[in-house]
Tab-separated table of C-alpha atoms in Angstrom:
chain	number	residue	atom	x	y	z
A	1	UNK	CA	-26.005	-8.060	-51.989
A	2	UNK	CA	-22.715	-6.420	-51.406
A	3	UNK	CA	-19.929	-4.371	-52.458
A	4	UNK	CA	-16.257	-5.247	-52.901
A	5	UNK	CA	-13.071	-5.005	-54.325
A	6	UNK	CA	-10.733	-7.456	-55.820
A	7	UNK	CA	-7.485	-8.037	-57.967
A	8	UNK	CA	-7.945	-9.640	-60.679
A	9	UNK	CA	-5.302	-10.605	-63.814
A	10	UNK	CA	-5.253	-10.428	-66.834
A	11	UNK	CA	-3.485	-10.191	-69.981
A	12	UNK	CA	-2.305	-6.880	-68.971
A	13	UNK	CA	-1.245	-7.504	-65.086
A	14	UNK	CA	-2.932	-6.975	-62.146
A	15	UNK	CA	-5.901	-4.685	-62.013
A	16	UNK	CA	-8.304	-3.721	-58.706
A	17	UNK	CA	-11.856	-4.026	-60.055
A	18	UNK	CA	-15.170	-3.179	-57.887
A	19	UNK	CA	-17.990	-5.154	-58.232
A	20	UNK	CA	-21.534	-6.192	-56.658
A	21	UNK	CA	-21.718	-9.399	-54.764
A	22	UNK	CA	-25.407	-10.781	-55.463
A	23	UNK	CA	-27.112	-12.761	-52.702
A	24	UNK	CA	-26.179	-15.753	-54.527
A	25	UNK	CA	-22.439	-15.404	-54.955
A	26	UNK	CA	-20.353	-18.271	-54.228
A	27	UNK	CA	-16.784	-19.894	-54.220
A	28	UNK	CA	-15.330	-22.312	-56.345
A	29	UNK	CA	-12.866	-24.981	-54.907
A	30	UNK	CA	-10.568	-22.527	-55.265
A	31	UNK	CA	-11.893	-19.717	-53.622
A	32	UNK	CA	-12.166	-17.436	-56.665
A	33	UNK	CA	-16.132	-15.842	-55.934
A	34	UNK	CA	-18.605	-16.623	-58.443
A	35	UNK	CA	-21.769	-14.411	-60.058
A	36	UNK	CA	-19.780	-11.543	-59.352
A	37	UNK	CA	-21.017	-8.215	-61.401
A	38	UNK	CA	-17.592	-7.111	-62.577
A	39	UNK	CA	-17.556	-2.663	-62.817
A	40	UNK	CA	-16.601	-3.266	-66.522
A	41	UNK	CA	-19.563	-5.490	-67.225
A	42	UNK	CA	-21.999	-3.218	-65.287
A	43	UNK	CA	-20.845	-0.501	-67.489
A	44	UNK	CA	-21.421	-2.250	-70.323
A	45	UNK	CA	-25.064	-3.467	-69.031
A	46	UNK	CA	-25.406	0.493	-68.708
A	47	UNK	CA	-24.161	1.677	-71.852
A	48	UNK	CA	-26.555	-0.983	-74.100
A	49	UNK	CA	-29.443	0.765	-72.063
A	50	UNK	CA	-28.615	4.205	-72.440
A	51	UNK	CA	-28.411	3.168	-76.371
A	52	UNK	CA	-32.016	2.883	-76.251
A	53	UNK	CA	-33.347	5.696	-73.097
A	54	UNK	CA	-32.104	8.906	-71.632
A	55	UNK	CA	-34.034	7.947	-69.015
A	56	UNK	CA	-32.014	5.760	-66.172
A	57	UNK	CA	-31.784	5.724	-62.820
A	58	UNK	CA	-29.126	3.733	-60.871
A	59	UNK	CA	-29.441	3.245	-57.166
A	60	UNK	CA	-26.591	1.405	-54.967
A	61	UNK	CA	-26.486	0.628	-51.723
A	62	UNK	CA	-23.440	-1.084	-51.015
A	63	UNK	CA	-19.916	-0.254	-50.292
A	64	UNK	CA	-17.598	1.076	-53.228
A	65	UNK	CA	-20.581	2.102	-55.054
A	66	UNK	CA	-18.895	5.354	-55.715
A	67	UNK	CA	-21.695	8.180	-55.440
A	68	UNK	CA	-22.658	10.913	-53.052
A	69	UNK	CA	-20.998	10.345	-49.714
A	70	UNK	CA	-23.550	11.104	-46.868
A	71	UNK	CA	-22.641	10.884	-43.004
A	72	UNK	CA	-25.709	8.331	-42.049
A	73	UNK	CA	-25.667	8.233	-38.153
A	74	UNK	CA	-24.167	10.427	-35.234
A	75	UNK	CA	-23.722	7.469	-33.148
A	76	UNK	CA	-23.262	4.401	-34.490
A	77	UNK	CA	-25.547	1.335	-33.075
A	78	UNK	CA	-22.870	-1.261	-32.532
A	79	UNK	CA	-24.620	-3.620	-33.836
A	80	UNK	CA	-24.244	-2.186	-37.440
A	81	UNK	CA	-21.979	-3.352	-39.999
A	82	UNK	CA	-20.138	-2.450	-43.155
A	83	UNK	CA	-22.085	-3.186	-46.826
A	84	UNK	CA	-18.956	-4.571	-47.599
A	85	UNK	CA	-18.248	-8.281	-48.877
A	86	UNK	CA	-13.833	-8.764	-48.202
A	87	UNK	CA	-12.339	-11.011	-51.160
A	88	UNK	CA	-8.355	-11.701	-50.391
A	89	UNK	CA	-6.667	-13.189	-53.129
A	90	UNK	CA	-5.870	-12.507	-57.107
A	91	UNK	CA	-7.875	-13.976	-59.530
A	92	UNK	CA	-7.656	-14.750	-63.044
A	93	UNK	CA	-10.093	-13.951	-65.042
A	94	UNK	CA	-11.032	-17.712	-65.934
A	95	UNK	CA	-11.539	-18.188	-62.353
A	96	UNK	CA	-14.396	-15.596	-62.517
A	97	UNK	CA	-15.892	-16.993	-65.600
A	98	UNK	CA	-14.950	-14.132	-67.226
A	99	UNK	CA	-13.159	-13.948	-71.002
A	100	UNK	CA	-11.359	-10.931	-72.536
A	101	UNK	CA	-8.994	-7.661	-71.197
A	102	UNK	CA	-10.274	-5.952	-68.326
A	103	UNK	CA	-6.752	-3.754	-68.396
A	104	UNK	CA	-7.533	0.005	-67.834
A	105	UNK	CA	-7.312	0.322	-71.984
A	106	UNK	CA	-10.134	-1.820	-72.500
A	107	UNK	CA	-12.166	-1.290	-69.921
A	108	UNK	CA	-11.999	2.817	-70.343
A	109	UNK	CA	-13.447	2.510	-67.256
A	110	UNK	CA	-10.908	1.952	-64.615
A	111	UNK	CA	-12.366	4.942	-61.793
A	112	UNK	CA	-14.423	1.620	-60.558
A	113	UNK	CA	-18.560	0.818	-60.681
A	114	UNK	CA	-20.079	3.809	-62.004
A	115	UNK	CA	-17.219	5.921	-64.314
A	116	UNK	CA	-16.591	6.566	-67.513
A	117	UNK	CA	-18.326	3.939	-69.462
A	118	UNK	CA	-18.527	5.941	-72.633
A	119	UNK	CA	-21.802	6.873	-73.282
A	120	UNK	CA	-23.539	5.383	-70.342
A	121	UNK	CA	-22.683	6.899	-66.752
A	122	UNK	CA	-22.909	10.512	-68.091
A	123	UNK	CA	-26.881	9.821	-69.080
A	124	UNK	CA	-27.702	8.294	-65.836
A	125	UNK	CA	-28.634	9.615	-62.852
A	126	UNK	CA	-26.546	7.702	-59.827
A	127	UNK	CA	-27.424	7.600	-56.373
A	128	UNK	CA	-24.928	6.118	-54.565
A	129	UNK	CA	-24.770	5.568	-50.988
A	130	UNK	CA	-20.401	5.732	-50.950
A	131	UNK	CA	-17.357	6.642	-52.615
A	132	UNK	CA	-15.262	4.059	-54.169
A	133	UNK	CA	-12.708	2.498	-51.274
A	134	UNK	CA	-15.663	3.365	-48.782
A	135	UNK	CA	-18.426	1.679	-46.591
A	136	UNK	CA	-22.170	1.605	-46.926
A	137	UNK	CA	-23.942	0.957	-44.061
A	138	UNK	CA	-26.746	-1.355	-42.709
A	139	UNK	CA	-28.899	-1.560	-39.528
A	140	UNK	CA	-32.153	-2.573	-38.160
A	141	UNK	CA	-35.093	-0.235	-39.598
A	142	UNK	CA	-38.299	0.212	-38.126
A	143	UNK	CA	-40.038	-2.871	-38.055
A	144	UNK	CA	-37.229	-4.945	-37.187
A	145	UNK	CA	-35.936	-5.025	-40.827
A	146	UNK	CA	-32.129	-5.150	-41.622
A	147	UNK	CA	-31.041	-2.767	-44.409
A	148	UNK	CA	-28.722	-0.160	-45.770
A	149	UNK	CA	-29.356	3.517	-44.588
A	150	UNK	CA	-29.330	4.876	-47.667
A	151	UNK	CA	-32.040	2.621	-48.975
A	152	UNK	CA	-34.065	3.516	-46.015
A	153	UNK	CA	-33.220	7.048	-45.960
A	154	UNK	CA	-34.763	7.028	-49.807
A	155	UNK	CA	-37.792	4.679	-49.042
A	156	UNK	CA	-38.722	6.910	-46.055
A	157	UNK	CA	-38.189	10.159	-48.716
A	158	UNK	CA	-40.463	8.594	-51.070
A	159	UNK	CA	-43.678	7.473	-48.823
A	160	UNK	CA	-43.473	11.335	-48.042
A	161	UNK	CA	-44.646	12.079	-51.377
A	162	UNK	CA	-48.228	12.236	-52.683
A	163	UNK	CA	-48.424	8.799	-54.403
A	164	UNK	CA	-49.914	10.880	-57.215
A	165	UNK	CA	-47.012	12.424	-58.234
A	166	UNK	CA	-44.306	9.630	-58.128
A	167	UNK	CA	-43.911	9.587	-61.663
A	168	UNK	CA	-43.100	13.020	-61.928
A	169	UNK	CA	-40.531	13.275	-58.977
A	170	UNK	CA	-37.274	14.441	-59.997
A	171	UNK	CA	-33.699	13.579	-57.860
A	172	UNK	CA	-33.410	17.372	-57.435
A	173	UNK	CA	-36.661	17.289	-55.103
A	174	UNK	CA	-35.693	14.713	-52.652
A	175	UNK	CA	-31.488	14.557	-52.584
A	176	UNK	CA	-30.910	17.382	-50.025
A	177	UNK	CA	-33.672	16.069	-47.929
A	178	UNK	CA	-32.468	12.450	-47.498
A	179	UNK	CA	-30.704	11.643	-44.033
């Protein structure tokens, strides 16, 4: 999937949301995108976990995912492109499928993907490959496989690793020593 950003209205105006485009997003007759993962509604999916473990991990590799910003390649390969799914328009929240006030009051989350849901972001650990408002990229990987940089950078990290120890590995270990 992919990463985007899009107005959407509600009872309280117009509001710029992030969200993740699944694989299997699509548009109604009206263009308004379907199966999108809303920021407010991943924050919530991350807050009912947290109720229950201390213990998650949240990995994104896609634009406006709002993390650690990492400078991926020197030179560019021109065929590489941007994580990054464009959605023009303003959409109400019916057209989404979507019920309720996303306005920043409700959401309490309004920084985009991965902020402020109380009680949720603060006991995760995020990798993200981006900034909010910025690309992710993706290129061919060894193999001939298409995929984001940041994902590879990690899976590369990881094979590194004694297999033995994998369950043990902390974020501190391998962060400074992705590229």
């Amino acid at each position: 999937g992919h990463g985007a950003s899009l107005r959407v209205e509600g009872a309280q105006g117009v509001i710029l949301r992030e969200a993740l485009v699944p694989v299997d997003t699509t548009w109604d007759a009206n263009g308004a995108p379907q199966r999108l993962l809303l920021d407010v509604e991943f924050n919530e999916l991350l807050r009912r976990i947290t109720e229950h473990t201390d213990q998650v991990t949240v990995i994104l590799d896609c634009c406006h995912s709002a993390g650690a910003t990492r400078d991926v390649l020197a030179r560019p390969d021109p065929r590489d492109r941007a994580r990054a799914l464009t959605i023009r328009g303003t959409f109400p929240l019916s057209a989404l499928g979507l019920d309720g006030d996303l306005s920043r009051g409700a959401a309490r989350d309004a920084g985009g993907l991965l902020h402020g849901a109380a009680g949720s972001v603060e006991r995760c650990v995020v990798a993200a490959a981006c900034l909010a408002g910025e690309s992710a990229m993706e290129g061919e990987h060894e193999g001939g496989l298409r995929g984001g940089y940041f994902t590879g950078a990690l899976v590369r990290r990881l094979a590194a690793l004694d297999p033995k120890t994998l369950g043990e590995v902390r974020w501190g270990q391998i962060w400074r020593q992705l590229e």
